[in-house]
Amino acid sequence: MILHIDMDAFFASIEQAVNPKLKGKPLIVGSRNNKLHTVVCAASYEAKALGIDSGMPSAEAFRLCPDLKFVVADQSKYIWTSEQIFAGLKAYGFRVAYVSIDEFQMDIAEACDPQNLAQAIQKEIKDTFNISASIGIARNCLLAKLASKLNKPNGIVILTQDHLEESLAKVPVQKLCGVGEKTAAFFAGLGVETCLDLYQAS
């Protein structure tokens, strides 16, 4: 079994944890100092609720929310936090790998209770850094990563074989890692619109 940890709005959540005045506020982290001439690196969940997300021009984000809080990205802060989380995960005794600065995978084939393990990891991250993580557990890396995105923020989703088809039936194929607009259009031409359609295909 693979346990996939996906940090929730990682950069923005760190900035809110460091500065409590930003807690609960729509916030974006920008790649450059000029708040109207940069790109959104990360958006808090309060900003996401307004239609703001990563990759959006900051000027568009401020049109959607003129009162948006803005912080310039501090990579050293995010890298340090990521390294500390990784070290904490290694302490559980399983093989751990970086997927990206805010995603990690753990091989928990020997874990007797994945749900309790996931809850313990979430609690440790929250207690230590005051940020949250969503966790997906499944039989392979692709499904575990998908599962981590199905109940954000701070969710735990376990895709067991018994309920796999039922779970995949509700998920658009675009949710799979690596399936972008062009691949989704190709799949649509084959009649594949959900993850279940793809799972059942030859």
XYZ file of N, CA and C in Angstrom:
606
model
N 0.837 -1.206 0.000
C 0.000 0.000 0.000
C 0.871 1.256 0.000
N 0.393 2.266 -0.685
C 1.087 3.551 -0.746
C 0.255 4.611 -0.023
N 0.914 5.372 0.831
C 0.289 6.507 1.510
C 0.876 7.781 0.917
N 0.008 8.620 0.362
C 0.436 9.850 -0.311
C 0.013 11.051 0.523
N 0.983 11.879 0.905
C 0.719 13.085 1.683
C 0.788 14.281 0.749
N -0.283 15.049 0.688
C -0.353 16.243 -0.154
C -0.681 17.427 0.755
N 0.276 18.314 0.942
C 0.060 19.460 1.816
C -1.016 20.382 1.244
N -1.818 20.948 2.114
C -2.934 21.805 1.696
C -2.479 23.252 1.541
N -2.589 23.768 0.290
C -2.215 25.169 0.016
C -0.902 25.503 0.728
N 0.135 24.738 0.451
C 1.355 24.685 1.254
C 1.972 26.061 1.514
N 2.326 26.795 0.460
C 2.999 28.088 0.652
C 2.094 29.059 1.418
N 0.830 29.137 0.990
C -0.103 30.065 1.635
C -0.361 29.678 3.086
N -0.466 28.374 3.349
C -0.714 27.912 4.717
C 0.462 28.220 5.637
N 1.678 28.104 5.115
C 2.857 28.448 5.914
C 2.837 29.930 6.256
N 2.502 30.769 5.287
C 2.456 32.212 5.544
C 1.383 32.549 6.584
N 0.263 31.854 6.553
C -0.782 32.081 7.547
C -0.360 31.578 8.922
N 0.412 30.495 8.950
C 0.894 29.969 10.226
C 1.931 30.901 10.852
N 2.788 31.485 10.013
C 3.841 32.384 10.491
C 3.248 33.720 10.947
N 2.235 34.194 10.240
C 1.610 35.480 10.564
C 0.127 35.262 10.867
N -0.239 35.123 12.129
C -1.634 34.846 12.500
C -2.629 35.883 11.988
N -2.165 37.100 11.668
C -3.062 38.130 11.142
C -3.613 37.750 9.765
N -2.928 36.818 9.100
C -3.367 36.373 7.776
C -4.315 35.175 7.854
N -4.471 34.607 9.040
C -5.306 33.429 9.230
C -6.754 33.757 8.883
N -7.355 32.899 8.066
C -8.748 33.087 7.707
C -8.989 34.129 6.632
N -7.913 34.716 6.085
C -8.040 35.771 5.078
C -7.713 35.215 3.687
N -8.375 35.761 2.639
C -7.962 35.407 1.280
C -6.534 35.890 1.045
N -5.660 34.975 0.666
C -4.230 35.263 0.568
C -3.657 34.619 -0.680
N -2.775 35.352 -1.361
C -1.994 34.728 -2.428
C -0.512 34.934 -2.144
N 0.279 33.978 -2.611
C 1.737 34.084 -2.578
C 2.183 34.319 -4.015
N 2.940 35.401 -4.230
C 3.374 35.756 -5.579
C 4.834 35.466 -5.814
N 5.192 35.298 -7.065
C 6.581 34.967 -7.399
C 7.479 36.200 -7.431
N 6.859 37.400 -7.566
C 7.640 38.646 -7.589
C 7.022 39.680 -6.651
N 7.802 40.709 -6.354
C 7.419 41.688 -5.343
C 6.247 42.570 -5.758
N 6.107 42.838 -7.058
C 5.018 43.690 -7.542
C 3.721 42.888 -7.569
N 2.816 43.192 -6.658
C 1.642 42.339 -6.465
C 0.697 42.312 -7.665
N 0.779 43.306 -8.541
C -0.098 43.331 -9.706
C 0.584 42.821 -10.974
N 1.865 42.480 -10.858
C 2.616 42.004 -12.029
C 3.392 40.742 -11.668
N 2.668 39.766 -11.205
C 3.273 38.485 -10.859
C 2.247 37.392 -11.136
N 2.599 36.192 -10.774
C 1.711 35.042 -10.952
C 1.429 34.445 -9.585
N 0.244 33.941 -9.404
C -0.122 33.316 -8.131
C 0.619 31.983 -7.994
N 1.555 31.917 -7.043
C 2.253 30.657 -6.755
C 1.383 29.740 -5.912
N 0.623 30.339 -5.004
C -0.253 29.570 -4.118
C -1.368 30.479 -3.639
N -2.514 29.881 -3.373
C -3.668 30.623 -2.864
C -4.209 29.904 -1.641
N -4.591 30.675 -0.633
C -5.214 30.085 0.546
C -6.593 29.551 0.167
N -7.156 28.709 1.029
C -8.477 28.163 0.723
C -9.542 29.251 0.726
N -9.322 30.303 1.484
C -10.250 31.432 1.456
C -10.227 32.124 0.087
N -9.028 32.172 -0.531
C -8.910 32.735 -1.877
C -9.455 31.771 -2.930
N -9.188 30.491 -2.751
C -9.695 29.488 -3.694
C -11.218 29.542 -3.777
N -11.854 29.806 -2.643
C -13.318 29.873 -2.611
C -13.858 31.002 -3.484
N -12.999 31.977 -3.809
C -13.385 33.110 -4.654
C -13.005 32.891 -6.112
N -12.495 31.701 -6.440
C -12.119 31.387 -7.814
C -10.676 31.676 -8.141
N -9.854 31.933 -7.133
C -8.437 32.256 -7.330
C -7.615 30.987 -7.131
N -6.648 30.746 -8.016
C -5.837 29.544 -7.869
C -4.453 29.745 -8.467
N -3.590 28.778 -8.227
C -2.208 28.827 -8.708
C -2.173 28.972 -10.227
N -1.196 29.770 -10.719
C -1.025 29.969 -12.144
C -1.788 31.159 -12.697
N -2.691 31.703 -11.911
C -3.485 32.847 -12.354
C -2.661 34.124 -12.278
N -2.776 35.036 -13.239
C -2.120 36.343 -13.104
C -2.646 37.053 -11.856
N -1.750 37.673 -11.111
C -2.161 38.317 -9.862
C -3.163 39.449 -10.097
N -3.040 40.145 -11.229
C -3.983 41.231 -11.525
C -5.407 40.692 -11.608
N -5.567 39.519 -12.202
C -6.889 38.893 -12.282
C -7.384 38.516 -10.888
N -6.466 38.012 -10.051
C -6.835 37.648 -8.684
C -7.340 38.861 -7.911
N -6.677 40.004 -8.083
C -7.104 41.214 -7.378
C -8.400 41.779 -7.945
N -8.692 41.484 -9.205
C -9.996 41.884 -9.740
C -11.113 41.087 -9.071
N -10.827 39.827 -8.794
C -11.818 38.980 -8.126
C -11.979 39.347 -6.659
N -10.878 39.794 -6.044
C -10.920 40.144 -4.622
C -9.960 41.300 -4.355
N -10.443 42.548 -4.403
C -9.567 43.707 -4.185
C -8.906 43.721 -2.807
N -9.512 43.064 -1.819
C -8.964 43.047 -0.458
C -8.005 41.882 -0.216
N -7.608 41.221 -1.275
C -6.711 40.067 -1.185
C -5.408 40.425 -0.474
N -4.965 39.565 0.427
C -3.662 39.732 1.071
C -2.591 39.150 0.153
N -1.419 39.789 0.149
C -0.351 39.385 -0.773
C 0.960 39.215 -0.011
N 1.648 38.101 -0.290
C 2.961 37.837 0.306
C 3.898 37.367 -0.801
N 5.119 37.872 -0.797
C 6.118 37.416 -1.767
C 6.648 36.048 -1.339
N 6.808 35.160 -2.286
C 7.268 33.805 -1.988
C 8.644 33.811 -1.319
N 8.782 32.975 -0.317
C 10.051 32.805 0.412
C 10.429 31.332 0.336
N 11.146 30.971 -0.725
C 11.446 29.561 -0.982
C 12.211 28.900 0.160
N 13.099 29.642 0.802
C 13.887 29.038 1.882
C 12.982 28.560 3.012
N 11.936 29.320 3.292
C 10.984 28.955 4.344
C 10.232 27.675 3.973
N 9.815 27.577 2.710
C 9.041 26.422 2.274
C 9.922 25.166 2.176
N 11.148 25.347 1.699
C 12.070 24.217 1.604
C 12.398 23.681 2.991
N 12.665 24.583 3.944
C 12.979 24.154 5.310
C 11.813 23.369 5.903
N 10.598 23.864 5.734
C 9.425 23.168 6.271
C 9.263 21.807 5.618
N 9.447 21.745 4.310
C 9.342 20.481 3.583
C 10.364 19.466 4.103
N 11.589 19.919 4.321
C 12.635 19.015 4.823
C 12.309 18.511 6.222
N 11.740 19.365 7.051
C 11.369 18.951 8.400
C 10.222 17.940 8.374
N 9.259 18.148 7.493
C 8.162 17.188 7.362
C 8.703 15.846 6.887
N 9.608 15.876 5.900
C 10.195 14.651 5.369
C 10.927 13.882 6.471
N 11.687 14.592 7.288
C 12.408 13.949 8.391
C 11.436 13.313 9.373
N 10.328 14.014 9.648
C 9.327 13.460 10.553
C 8.679 12.210 9.997
N 8.442 12.175 8.698
C 7.843 11.004 8.069
C 8.790 9.802 8.116
N 10.078 10.057 7.917
C 11.062 8.968 7.954
C 11.094 8.292 9.321
N 10.766 9.046 10.362
C 10.805 8.510 11.719
C 9.763 7.416 11.949
N 8.777 7.301 11.067
C 7.774 6.247 11.214
C 8.310 4.873 10.805
N 9.473 4.854 10.160
C 10.124 3.589 9.858
C 9.797 2.989 8.509
N 9.048 3.689 7.690
C 8.727 3.199 6.351
C 9.569 3.920 5.307
N 9.624 3.354 4.108
C 10.343 4.005 3.013
C 9.545 5.218 2.547
N 10.204 6.381 2.532
C 9.541 7.633 2.177
C 10.260 8.250 0.979
N 9.493 8.865 0.078
C 10.081 9.522 -1.092
C 9.425 10.880 -1.307
N 10.249 11.836 -1.753
C 9.710 13.119 -2.195
C 8.989 12.927 -3.529
N 7.822 13.532 -3.685
C 7.172 13.653 -4.985
C 7.383 15.073 -5.496
N 7.250 16.043 -4.599
C 7.543 17.447 -4.869
C 7.775 18.110 -3.520
N 7.951 19.427 -3.517
C 8.230 20.127 -2.267
C 7.086 19.959 -1.256
N 5.862 19.743 -1.751
C 4.719 19.643 -0.843
C 3.968 18.317 -0.955
N 4.621 17.302 -1.541
C 4.002 15.985 -1.638
C 5.039 14.906 -1.334
N 4.591 13.883 -0.618
C 5.471 12.802 -0.189
C 4.724 11.477 -0.321
N 5.466 10.399 -0.578
C 4.855 9.078 -0.616
C 5.579 8.131 0.324
N 4.789 7.294 0.969
C 5.304 6.358 1.958
C 4.800 4.953 1.615
N 5.705 4.005 1.536
C 5.346 2.616 1.288
C 4.985 1.982 2.628
N 3.685 1.699 2.826
C 3.237 1.211 4.143
C 2.736 -0.228 4.053
N 3.378 -1.030 3.226
C 2.931 -2.400 3.004
C 2.777 -3.171 4.308
N 3.585 -2.855 5.308
C 3.545 -3.591 6.573
C 2.680 -2.912 7.638
N 2.101 -1.759 7.304
C 1.310 -1.030 8.304
C 0.025 -1.793 8.604
N -0.265 -1.978 9.891
C -1.436 -2.763 10.265
C -2.720 -1.937 10.252
N -2.618 -0.633 10.434
C -3.804 0.224 10.478
C -3.531 1.533 9.745
N -3.749 1.568 8.414
C -3.445 2.769 7.625
C -4.214 4.007 8.091
N -5.463 3.832 8.527
C -6.263 4.976 8.963
C -5.629 5.648 10.178
N -5.241 4.861 11.163
C -4.611 5.428 12.362
C -3.274 6.076 12.035
N -2.521 5.444 11.129
C -1.237 6.013 10.718
C -1.448 7.368 10.051
N -2.415 7.452 9.146
C -2.698 8.707 8.461
C -3.118 9.788 9.457
N -3.948 9.438 10.418
C -4.385 10.400 11.435
C -3.216 10.883 12.284
N -2.305 9.964 12.610
C -1.131 10.335 13.409
C -0.232 11.304 12.642
N -0.063 11.062 11.333
C 0.760 11.945 10.502
C 0.118 13.325 10.416
N -1.170 13.365 10.165
C -1.868 14.652 10.108
C -1.710 15.433 11.415
N -1.874 14.739 12.532
C -1.784 15.395 13.844
C -0.385 15.935 14.097
N 0.632 15.145 13.744
C 2.008 15.586 13.964
C 2.320 16.839 13.145
N 1.889 16.845 11.885
C 2.131 18.003 11.021
C 1.396 19.231 11.566
N 0.162 19.042 11.974
C -0.629 20.153 12.502
C -0.023 20.681 13.797
N 0.350 19.778 14.696
C 0.908 20.190 15.994
C 2.258 20.882 15.839
N 3.055 20.430 14.875
C 4.416 20.951 14.715
C 4.457 22.245 13.907
N 3.665 22.303 12.834
C 3.783 23.430 11.891
C 2.514 24.282 11.775
N 1.435 23.823 12.389
C 0.143 24.519 12.316
C -0.356 24.655 10.879
N -0.116 23.617 10.082
C -0.636 23.530 8.725
C -1.249 22.145 8.554
N -2.036 21.970 7.496
C -2.725 20.687 7.335
C -2.264 19.949 6.088
N -2.545 18.653 6.074
C -2.210 17.795 4.941
C -3.395 16.896 4.638
N -3.578 16.590 3.372
C -4.564 15.602 2.958
C -3.824 14.330 2.562
N -4.408 13.187 2.882
C -3.713 11.914 2.694
C -4.588 10.946 1.908
N -3.974 10.310 0.922
C -4.632 9.262 0.156
C -3.872 7.953 0.306
N -4.614 6.867 0.403
C -4.004 5.546 0.564
C -4.624 4.608 -0.459
N -3.761 3.921 -1.205
C -4.242 2.994 -2.228
C -3.138 2.001 -2.547
N -3.421 1.107 -3.473
C -2.481 0.024 -3.747
C -1.316 0.433 -4.638
N -1.407 1.611 -5.292
C -0.282 2.074 -6.107
C -0.159 3.591 -6.015
N 0.928 4.114 -6.556
C 1.235 5.542 -6.419
C 0.200 6.420 -7.104
N -0.239 6.036 -8.299
C -1.189 6.847 -9.049
C -2.508 6.995 -8.294
N -3.022 5.885 -7.785
C -4.304 5.928 -7.076
C -4.179 6.620 -5.727
N -3.039 6.450 -5.056
C -2.839 7.114 -3.761
C -2.788 8.624 -3.938
N -2.104 9.089 -4.996
C -2.055 10.532 -5.271
C -3.448 11.057 -5.589
N -4.191 10.313 -6.392
C -5.564 10.703 -6.706
C -6.399 10.797 -5.435
N -6.289 9.794 -4.575
C -7.087 9.749 -3.347
C -6.812 10.947 -2.450
N -5.563 11.413 -2.446
C -5.203 12.544 -1.575
C -5.908 13.835 -1.991
N -6.411 13.890 -3.225
C -7.051 15.107 -3.734
C -8.575 15.062 -3.632
N -9.125 13.947 -3.177
C -10.576 13.761 -3.229
C -11.313 14.342 -2.031
N -10.610 14.697 -0.970
C -11.299 15.220 0.226
C -10.463 16.314 0.878
N -10.050 17.297 0.082
C -9.242 18.403 0.597
C -10.144 19.486 1.175
N -9.646 20.240 2.165
C -8.360 20.054 2.879
C -8.515 19.130 4.088
N -7.368 18.630 4.569
C -7.269 17.851 5.799
C -8.096 16.571 5.766
N -8.210 15.975 4.571
C -8.989 14.744 4.461
C -8.116 13.505 4.411
N -8.756 12.369 4.627
C -8.108 11.059 4.463
C -9.036 10.216 3.602
N -8.523 9.697 2.498
C -9.310 8.828 1.620
C -8.523 7.543 1.391
N -9.153 6.420 1.669
C -8.538 5.112 1.433
C -9.308 4.431 0.310
N -8.629 4.167 -0.800
C -9.246 3.473 -1.930
C -8.955 1.984 -1.805
N -9.894 1.248 -1.232
C -9.740 -0.204 -1.108
C -10.306 -0.879 -2.353
N -9.882 -2.106 -2.590
C -10.359 -2.833 -3.757
C -11.870 -3.036 -3.699
N -12.408 -3.217 -2.508
C -13.843 -3.466 -2.344
C -14.694 -2.290 -2.818
N -14.181 -1.056 -2.650
C -14.963 0.130 -2.987
C -14.328 0.942 -4.115
N -13.360 0.351 -4.802
C -12.592 1.104 -5.787
C -13.478 1.598 -6.940
N -14.256 0.703 -7.521
C -15.062 1.096 -8.677
C -16.100 2.147 -8.291
N -16.708 1.985 -7.137
C -17.687 2.966 -6.658
C -17.046 4.340 -6.492
N -15.815 4.367 -5.972
C -15.113 5.636 -5.757
C -14.705 6.276 -7.078
N -14.190 5.484 -8.007
C -13.704 6.021 -9.274
C -14.827 6.511 -10.175
N -16.034 5.998 -9.982
C -17.164 6.379 -10.824
C -17.499 7.858 -10.684
N -17.137 8.446 -9.562
C -17.493 9.845 -9.285
C -16.408 10.831 -9.703
N -15.274 10.332 -10.186
C -14.102 11.189 -10.383
C -13.815 11.403 -11.869
N -13.805 12.667 -12.345
C -13.442 12.923 -13.747
C -12.024 12.460 -14.028
N -11.787 11.976 -15.234
C -10.474 11.447 -15.574
C -9.392 12.522 -15.482
N -9.782 13.808 -15.596
C -8.819 14.912 -15.499
C -8.159 14.994 -14.129
N -8.753 14.353 -13.128
C -8.172 14.379 -11.775
C -6.908 13.533 -11.670
N -6.702 12.629 -12.622
C -5.516 11.779 -12.598
C -4.271 12.581 -12.926
N -3.195 12.322 -12.199
C -1.923 12.967 -12.472
C -1.497 12.669 -13.907
N -1.161 13.716 -14.651
C -0.697 13.541 -16.020
C -1.766 13.686 -17.078
N -3.024 13.778 -16.656
C -4.107 13.942 -17.626
C -4.475 15.420 -17.700
N -4.005 16.069 -18.750
C -4.316 17.474 -18.970
C -5.446 17.631 -19.969
N -5.594 18.831 -20.485
C -6.715 19.149 -21.376
C -6.695 18.305 -22.647
N -5.509 18.161 -23.266
C -5.429 17.421 -24.530
C -5.666 15.925 -24.322
N -5.086 15.382 -23.252
C -5.278 13.953 -22.979
C -6.724 13.668 -22.621
N -7.342 14.580 -21.862
C -8.754 14.414 -21.501
C -9.623 14.403 -22.752
N -9.294 15.273 -23.724
C -10.054 15.321 -24.976
C -9.876 14.019 -25.765
N -8.647 13.494 -25.752
C -8.379 12.209 -26.418
C -9.206 11.097 -25.776
N -9.211 11.055 -24.439
C -9.996 10.044 -23.725
C -11.487 10.193 -24.033
N -11.967 11.447 -24.084
C -13.383 11.687 -24.355
C -13.777 11.085 -25.705
N -12.849 11.161 -26.667
C -13.105 10.570 -27.981
C -13.239 9.058 -27.938
N -12.702 8.468 -26.879
C -12.808 7.020 -26.684
C -13.959 6.654 -25.752
N -14.700 7.681 -25.333
C -15.803 7.427 -24.399
C -15.358 7.302 -22.959
N -14.150 7.766 -22.672
C -13.609 7.688 -21.308
C -13.725 9.064 -20.660
N -14.636 9.200 -19.715
C -14.848 10.488 -19.057
C -14.567 10.444 -17.559
N -14.677 9.291 -16.947
C -14.393 9.147 -15.518
C -13.215 8.208 -15.316
N -12.682 8.228 -14.118
C -11.584 7.310 -13.787
C -12.057 5.851 -13.867
N -13.327 5.621 -13.570
C -13.865 4.267 -13.683
C -13.880 3.812 -15.140
N -14.252 4.715 -16.053
C -14.222 4.372 -17.481
C -12.830 3.913 -17.882
N -11.817 4.621 -17.415
C -10.433 4.271 -17.753
C -10.027 2.957 -17.098
N -10.433 2.773 -15.854
C -10.119 1.535 -15.109
C -10.692 0.302 -15.814
N -11.862 0.468 -16.402
C -12.537 -0.670 -17.032
C -12.155 -0.851 -18.490
N -11.406 0.094 -19.054
C -11.024 -0.011 -20.453
C -9.981 -1.108 -20.661
N -9.885 -1.583 -21.884
C -8.904 -2.632 -22.187
C -7.503 -2.010 -22.195
